[in-house]
Structure formats: structure tokens, C-alpha cells
mmCIF file of C-alpha atoms in Angstrom:
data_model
loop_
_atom_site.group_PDB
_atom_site.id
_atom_site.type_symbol
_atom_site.label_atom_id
_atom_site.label_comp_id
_atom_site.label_asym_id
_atom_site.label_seq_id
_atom_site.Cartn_x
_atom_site.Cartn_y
_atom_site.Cartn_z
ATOM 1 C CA UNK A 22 0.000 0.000 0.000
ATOM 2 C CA UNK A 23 0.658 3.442 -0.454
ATOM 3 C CA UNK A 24 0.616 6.206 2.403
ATOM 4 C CA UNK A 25 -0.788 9.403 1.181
ATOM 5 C CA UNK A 26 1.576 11.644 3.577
ATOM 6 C CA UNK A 27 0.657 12.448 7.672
ATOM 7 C CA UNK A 28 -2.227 15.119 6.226
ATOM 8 C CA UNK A 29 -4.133 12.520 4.384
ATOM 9 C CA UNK A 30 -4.054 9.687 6.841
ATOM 10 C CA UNK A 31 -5.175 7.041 4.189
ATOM 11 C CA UNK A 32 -3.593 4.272 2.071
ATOM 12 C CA UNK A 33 -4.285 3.261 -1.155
ATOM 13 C CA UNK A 34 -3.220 0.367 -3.530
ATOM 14 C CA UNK A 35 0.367 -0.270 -6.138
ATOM 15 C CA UNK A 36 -1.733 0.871 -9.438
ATOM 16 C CA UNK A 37 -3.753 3.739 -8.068
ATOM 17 C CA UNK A 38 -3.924 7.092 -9.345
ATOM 18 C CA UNK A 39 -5.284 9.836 -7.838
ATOM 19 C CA UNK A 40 -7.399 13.640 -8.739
ATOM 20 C CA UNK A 41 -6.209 16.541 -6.650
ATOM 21 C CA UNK A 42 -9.291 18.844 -6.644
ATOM 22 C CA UNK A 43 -9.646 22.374 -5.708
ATOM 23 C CA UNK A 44 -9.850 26.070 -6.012
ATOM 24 C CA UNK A 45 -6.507 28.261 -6.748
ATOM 25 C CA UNK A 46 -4.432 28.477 -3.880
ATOM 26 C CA UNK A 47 -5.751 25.767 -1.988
ATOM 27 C CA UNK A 48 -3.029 24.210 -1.333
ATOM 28 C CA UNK A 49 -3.161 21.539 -4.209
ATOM 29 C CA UNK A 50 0.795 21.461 -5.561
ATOM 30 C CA UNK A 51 1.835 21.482 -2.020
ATOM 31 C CA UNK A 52 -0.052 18.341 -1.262
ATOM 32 C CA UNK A 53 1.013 16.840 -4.036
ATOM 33 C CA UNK A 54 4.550 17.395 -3.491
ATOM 34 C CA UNK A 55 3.824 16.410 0.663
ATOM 35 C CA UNK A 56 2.570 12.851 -0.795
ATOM 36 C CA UNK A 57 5.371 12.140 -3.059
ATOM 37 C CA UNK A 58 8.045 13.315 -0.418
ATOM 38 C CA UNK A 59 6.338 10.798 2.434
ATOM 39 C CA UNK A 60 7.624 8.105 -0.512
ATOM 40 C CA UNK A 61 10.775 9.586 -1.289
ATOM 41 C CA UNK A 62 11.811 9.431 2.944
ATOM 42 C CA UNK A 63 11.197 5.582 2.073
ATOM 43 C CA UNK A 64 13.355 5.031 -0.354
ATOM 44 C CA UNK A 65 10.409 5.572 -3.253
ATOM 45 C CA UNK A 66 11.151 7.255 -6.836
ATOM 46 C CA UNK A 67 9.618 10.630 -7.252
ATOM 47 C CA UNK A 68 8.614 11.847 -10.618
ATOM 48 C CA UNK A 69 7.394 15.308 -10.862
ATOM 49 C CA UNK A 70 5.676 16.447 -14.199
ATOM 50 C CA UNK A 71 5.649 20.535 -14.315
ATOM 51 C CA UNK A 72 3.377 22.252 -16.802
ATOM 52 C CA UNK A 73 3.811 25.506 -14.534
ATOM 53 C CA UNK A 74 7.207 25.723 -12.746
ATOM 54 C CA UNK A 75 10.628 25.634 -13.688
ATOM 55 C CA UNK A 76 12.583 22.029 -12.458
ATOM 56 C CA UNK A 77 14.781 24.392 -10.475
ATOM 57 C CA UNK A 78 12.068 25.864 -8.377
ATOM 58 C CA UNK A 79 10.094 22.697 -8.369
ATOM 59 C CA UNK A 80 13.302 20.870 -7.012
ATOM 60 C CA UNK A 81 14.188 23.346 -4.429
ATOM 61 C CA UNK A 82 10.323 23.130 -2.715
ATOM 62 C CA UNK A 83 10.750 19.459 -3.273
ATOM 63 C CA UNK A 84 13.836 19.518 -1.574
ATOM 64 C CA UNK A 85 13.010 21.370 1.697
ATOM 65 C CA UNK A 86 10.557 18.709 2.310
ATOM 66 C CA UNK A 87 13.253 15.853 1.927
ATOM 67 C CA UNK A 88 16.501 15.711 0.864
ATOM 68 C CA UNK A 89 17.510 15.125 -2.655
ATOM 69 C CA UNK A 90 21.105 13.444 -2.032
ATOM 70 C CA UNK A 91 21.360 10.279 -4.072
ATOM 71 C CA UNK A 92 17.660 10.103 -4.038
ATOM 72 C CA UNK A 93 15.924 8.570 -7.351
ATOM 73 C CA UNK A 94 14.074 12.206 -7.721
ATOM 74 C CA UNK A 95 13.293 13.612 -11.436
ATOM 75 C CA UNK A 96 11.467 16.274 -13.036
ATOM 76 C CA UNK A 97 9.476 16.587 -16.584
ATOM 77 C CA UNK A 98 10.222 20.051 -17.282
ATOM 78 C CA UNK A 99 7.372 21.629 -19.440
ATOM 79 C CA UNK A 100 7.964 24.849 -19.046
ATOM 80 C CA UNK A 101 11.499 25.974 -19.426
ATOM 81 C CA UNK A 102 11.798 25.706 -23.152
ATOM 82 C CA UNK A 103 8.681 27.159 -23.797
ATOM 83 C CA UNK A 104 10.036 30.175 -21.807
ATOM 84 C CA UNK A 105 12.848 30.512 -24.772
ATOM 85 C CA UNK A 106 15.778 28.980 -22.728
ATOM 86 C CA UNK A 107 17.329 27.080 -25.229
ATOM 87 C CA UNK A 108 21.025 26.394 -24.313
ATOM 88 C CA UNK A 109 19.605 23.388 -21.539
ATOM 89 C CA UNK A 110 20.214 19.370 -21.838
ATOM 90 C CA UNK A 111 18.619 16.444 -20.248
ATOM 91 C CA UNK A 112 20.381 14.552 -17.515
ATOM 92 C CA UNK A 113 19.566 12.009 -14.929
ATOM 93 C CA UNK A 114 17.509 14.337 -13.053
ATOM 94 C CA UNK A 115 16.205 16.752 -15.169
ATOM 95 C CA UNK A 116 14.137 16.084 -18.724
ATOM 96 C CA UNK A 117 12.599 19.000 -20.593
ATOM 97 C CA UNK A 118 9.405 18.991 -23.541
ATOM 98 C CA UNK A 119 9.278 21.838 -25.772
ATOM 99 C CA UNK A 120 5.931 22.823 -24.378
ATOM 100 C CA UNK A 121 2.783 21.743 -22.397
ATOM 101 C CA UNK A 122 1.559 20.952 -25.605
ATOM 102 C CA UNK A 123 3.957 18.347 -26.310
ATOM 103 C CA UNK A 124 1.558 15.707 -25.013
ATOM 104 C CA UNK A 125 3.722 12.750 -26.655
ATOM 105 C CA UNK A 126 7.052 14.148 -25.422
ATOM 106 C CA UNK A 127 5.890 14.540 -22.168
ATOM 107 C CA UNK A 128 4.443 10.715 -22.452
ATOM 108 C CA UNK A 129 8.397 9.545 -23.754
ATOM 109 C CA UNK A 130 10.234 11.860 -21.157
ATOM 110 C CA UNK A 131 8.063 10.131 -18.037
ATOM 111 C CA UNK A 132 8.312 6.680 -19.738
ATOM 112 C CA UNK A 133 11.901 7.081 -20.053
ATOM 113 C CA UNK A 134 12.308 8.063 -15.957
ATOM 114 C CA UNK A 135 10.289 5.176 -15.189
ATOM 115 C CA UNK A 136 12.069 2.725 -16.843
ATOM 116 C CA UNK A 137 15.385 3.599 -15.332
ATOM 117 C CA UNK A 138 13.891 3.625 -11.926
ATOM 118 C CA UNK A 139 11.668 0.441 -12.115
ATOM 119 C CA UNK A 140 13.843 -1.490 -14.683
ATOM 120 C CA UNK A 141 17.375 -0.332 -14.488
ATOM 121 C CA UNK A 142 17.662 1.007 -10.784
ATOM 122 C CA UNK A 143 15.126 -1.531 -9.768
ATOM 123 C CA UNK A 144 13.080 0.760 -7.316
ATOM 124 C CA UNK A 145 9.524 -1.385 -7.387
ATOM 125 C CA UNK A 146 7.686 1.775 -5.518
ATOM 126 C CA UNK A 147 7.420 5.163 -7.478
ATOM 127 C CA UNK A 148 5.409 8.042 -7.300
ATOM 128 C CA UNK A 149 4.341 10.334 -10.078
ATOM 129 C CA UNK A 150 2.597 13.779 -9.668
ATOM 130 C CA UNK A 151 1.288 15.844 -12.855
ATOM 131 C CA UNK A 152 1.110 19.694 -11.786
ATOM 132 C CA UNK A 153 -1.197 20.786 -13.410
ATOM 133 C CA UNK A 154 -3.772 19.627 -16.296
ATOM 134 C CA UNK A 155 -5.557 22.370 -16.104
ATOM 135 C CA UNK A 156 -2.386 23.968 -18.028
ATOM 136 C CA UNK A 157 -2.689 21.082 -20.435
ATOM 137 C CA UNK A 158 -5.999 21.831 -20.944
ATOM 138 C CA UNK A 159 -5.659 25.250 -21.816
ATOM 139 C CA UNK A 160 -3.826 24.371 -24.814
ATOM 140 C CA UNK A 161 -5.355 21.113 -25.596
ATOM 141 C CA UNK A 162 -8.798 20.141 -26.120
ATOM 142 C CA UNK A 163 -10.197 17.790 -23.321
ATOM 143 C CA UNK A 164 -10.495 14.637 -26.130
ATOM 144 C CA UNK A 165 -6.244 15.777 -26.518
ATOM 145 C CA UNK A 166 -5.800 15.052 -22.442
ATOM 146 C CA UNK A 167 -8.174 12.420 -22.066
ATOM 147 C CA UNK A 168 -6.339 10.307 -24.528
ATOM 148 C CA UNK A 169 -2.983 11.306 -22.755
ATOM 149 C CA UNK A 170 -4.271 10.445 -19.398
ATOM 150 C CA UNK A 171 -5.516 7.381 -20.297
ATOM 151 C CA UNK A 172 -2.155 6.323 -21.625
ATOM 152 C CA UNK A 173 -0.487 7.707 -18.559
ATOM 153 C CA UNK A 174 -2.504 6.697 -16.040
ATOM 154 C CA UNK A 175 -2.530 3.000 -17.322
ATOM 155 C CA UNK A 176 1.417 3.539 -17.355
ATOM 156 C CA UNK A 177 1.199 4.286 -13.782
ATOM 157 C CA UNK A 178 -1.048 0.858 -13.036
ATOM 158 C CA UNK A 179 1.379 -0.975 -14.882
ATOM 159 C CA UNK A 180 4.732 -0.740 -12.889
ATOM 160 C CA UNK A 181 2.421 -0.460 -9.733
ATOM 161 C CA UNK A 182 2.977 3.043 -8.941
ATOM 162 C CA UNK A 183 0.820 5.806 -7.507
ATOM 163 C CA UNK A 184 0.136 8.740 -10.020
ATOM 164 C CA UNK A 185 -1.348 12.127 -8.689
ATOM 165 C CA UNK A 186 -2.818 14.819 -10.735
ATOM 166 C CA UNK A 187 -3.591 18.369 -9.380
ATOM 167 C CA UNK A 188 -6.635 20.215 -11.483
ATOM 168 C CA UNK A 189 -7.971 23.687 -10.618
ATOM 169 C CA UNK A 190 -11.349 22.557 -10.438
ATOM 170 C CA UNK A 191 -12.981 26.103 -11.025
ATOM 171 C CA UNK A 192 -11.417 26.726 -14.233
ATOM 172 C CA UNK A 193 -13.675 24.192 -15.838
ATOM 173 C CA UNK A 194 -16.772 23.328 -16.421
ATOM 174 C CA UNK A 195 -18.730 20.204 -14.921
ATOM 175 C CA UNK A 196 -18.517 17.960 -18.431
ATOM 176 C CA UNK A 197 -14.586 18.624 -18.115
ATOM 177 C CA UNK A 198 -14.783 17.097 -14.593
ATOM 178 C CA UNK A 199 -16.788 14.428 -15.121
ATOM 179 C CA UNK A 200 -15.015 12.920 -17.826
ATOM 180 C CA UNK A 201 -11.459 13.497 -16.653
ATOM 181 C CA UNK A 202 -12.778 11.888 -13.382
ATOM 182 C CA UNK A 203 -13.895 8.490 -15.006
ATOM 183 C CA UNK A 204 -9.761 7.883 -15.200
ATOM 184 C CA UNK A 205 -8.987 8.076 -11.613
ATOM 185 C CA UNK A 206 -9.613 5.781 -8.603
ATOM 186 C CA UNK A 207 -9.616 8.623 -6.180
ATOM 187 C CA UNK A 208 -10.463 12.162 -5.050
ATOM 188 C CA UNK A 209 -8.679 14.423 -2.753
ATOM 189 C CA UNK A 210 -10.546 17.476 -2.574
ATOM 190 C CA UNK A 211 -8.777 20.551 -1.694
ATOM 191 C CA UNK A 212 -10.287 23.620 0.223
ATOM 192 C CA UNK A 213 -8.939 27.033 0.930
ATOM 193 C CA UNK A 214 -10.548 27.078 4.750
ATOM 194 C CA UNK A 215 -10.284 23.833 5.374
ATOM 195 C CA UNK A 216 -8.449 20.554 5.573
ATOM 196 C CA UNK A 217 -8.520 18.277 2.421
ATOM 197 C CA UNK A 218 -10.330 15.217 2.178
ATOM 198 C CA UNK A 219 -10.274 12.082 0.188
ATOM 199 C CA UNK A 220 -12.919 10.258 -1.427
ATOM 200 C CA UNK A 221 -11.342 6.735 -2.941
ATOM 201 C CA UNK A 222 -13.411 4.424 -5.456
ATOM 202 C CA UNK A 223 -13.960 1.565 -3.042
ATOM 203 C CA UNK A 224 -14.654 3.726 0.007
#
């Protein structure tokens, strides 16, 4: 099973992935970044998708949660080329897509990470967090994501992982929600007044 971090107090099984709900500044990238450093203390990979911060600035938050030293932590950069920086290469940590847009890239660039963790490194527990689709869906239509997700999330059952997705629920419309919700086997709702809470498919 799978902790979701001391806020969360729940546990969910290898294969699950997981819909981070809320309003803007609700606290959603934070919890996401909470559940993936309570695996990352245990020895778990950590993949971090970012469709709105750089991989420096997601690595440094990620980092004062846990430390990074020799641990199997990487980052999908979406954002840094898009910015204009050209003059930056992969390496073991770091992998950057032209764009949000680059749906496929994105797919290769997280495929890649997971192989070398679950294959090569043979780490048998990783976590993977999407931040956020509701970037992807701003330049995508929601047929364009739901065909990514599907392929991603059923990625993330596959090697027995735990994939969470953070969505800024009120920038779209109930349709949007309801269909991107059929891919996931949980909710964690996100509040700004309150504490989160977490509704899972066989609760």
C-alpha cells in the first residue's frame, strides 16, 4: 500500500492514481509534493511532471521537504523551453518537452524516468505527480488530455505506482470534470478554509 503523507491519513493500492481537486491556492501542488516526499523518505522514486514551474524551483520546494542526495528524484520540465531557454540538456535528473503541448514528449520523457527507476535502478515503488492539467488543458482540447491520461494513467497501473494529478477545479466546467474523473480511482478534494479530504473508489 501506499501512504498518502501524515495530512491525508489514508492508504491506497500499487496501481492507483489519484485527482487533486480544488480552487486556486488551496493548497493543491503542495499536497502533491507532501505525498510524493512521504515516498521519497522511504526510499520511493519521485517523478514530478511541471506544466507551470521551472525544475529548479520545483526541485528546491521538493527539496526542503526531503533531501535530494542520491535520491531517485526527477522532473518533466514543461515549461522551461517554452520560456525561450534554449542552451539546456537532459540529464539524470532533469528532462525537458518543448511545451505543455507536447503531449507525446511529455508521455516519452516520463516513460523514459520510469524505466530507469523500475527497470534499471530496480526501485519497485514510485510516485508520479502531474502539476497541473488544467495547463494542459488550456492548450489542448479535453479529447487531446483524455487520450494522454488514459495512456499515462494505465502507465502508472502498470509498474504499480501511484500517479497524482492536481486540477484547478474552477477553471472548468462540470462535463470537463466528469469525464477526466472516469480515469482516476480517487479524489482528494482541496479547500482554501479547510483541511482536504479524500474520497477513494472503493470507500
Amino acid at each position: 500500500m501506499y501512504d498518502l503523507g501524515t495530512d491525508l491519513d489514508a492508504e491506497v493500492p500499487p496501481g492507483t492514481n489519484v485527482l487533486v481537486s480544488g480552487p486556486p491556492l488551496s493548497g493543491k501542488r503542495s499536497l502533491c509534493l507532501d505525498i510524493l516526499a512521504s515516498g521519497t523518505e522511504q526510499g520511493e522514486g519521485a517523478i514530478i511532471v511541471t506544466t507551470k514551474d521551472s525544475a529548479d524551483r520545483v526541485l528546491d520546494d521538493f527539496g526542503s521537504r526531503v533531501p535530494l542526495e542520491d535520491r531517485p528524484v526527477a522532473i518533466v520540465d514543461c515549461v522551461t523551453r517554452q520560456q525561450g531557454v534554449a542552451e539546456i540538456r537532459d540529464d539524470d535528473r532533469i528532462k525537458y518537452t518543448s511545451s505543455p503541448v507536447d503531449m507525446t514528449g511529455i508521455g516519452i520523457k516520463i516513460s523514459e524516468f520510469l524505466q530507469s527507476f523500475y527497470q534499471d535502478r530496480g526501485i519497485e515503488r514510485n510516485r508520479v505527480m502531474l502539476h497541473s492539467l488544467s495547463t494542459l488543458l488550456m492548450y489542448a482540447d479535453l479529447q487531446t488530455v483524455f487520450r494522454f491520461l488514459h495512456v499515462f494513467t494505465g502507465r502508472i497501473q502498470s509498474v504499480d505506482g501511484l500517479g497524482v494529478f492536481a486540477i484547478d477545479a474552477s477553471a472548468h466546467d462540470d462535463q470537463t470534470m466528469n469525464t477526466l474523473k472516469q480515469l482516476f480511482d480517487g479524489i482528494i478534494t482541496t479547500q482554501e478554509d479547510g483541511p482536504p479530504s479524500v474520497r477513494l473508489a472503493n470507500d
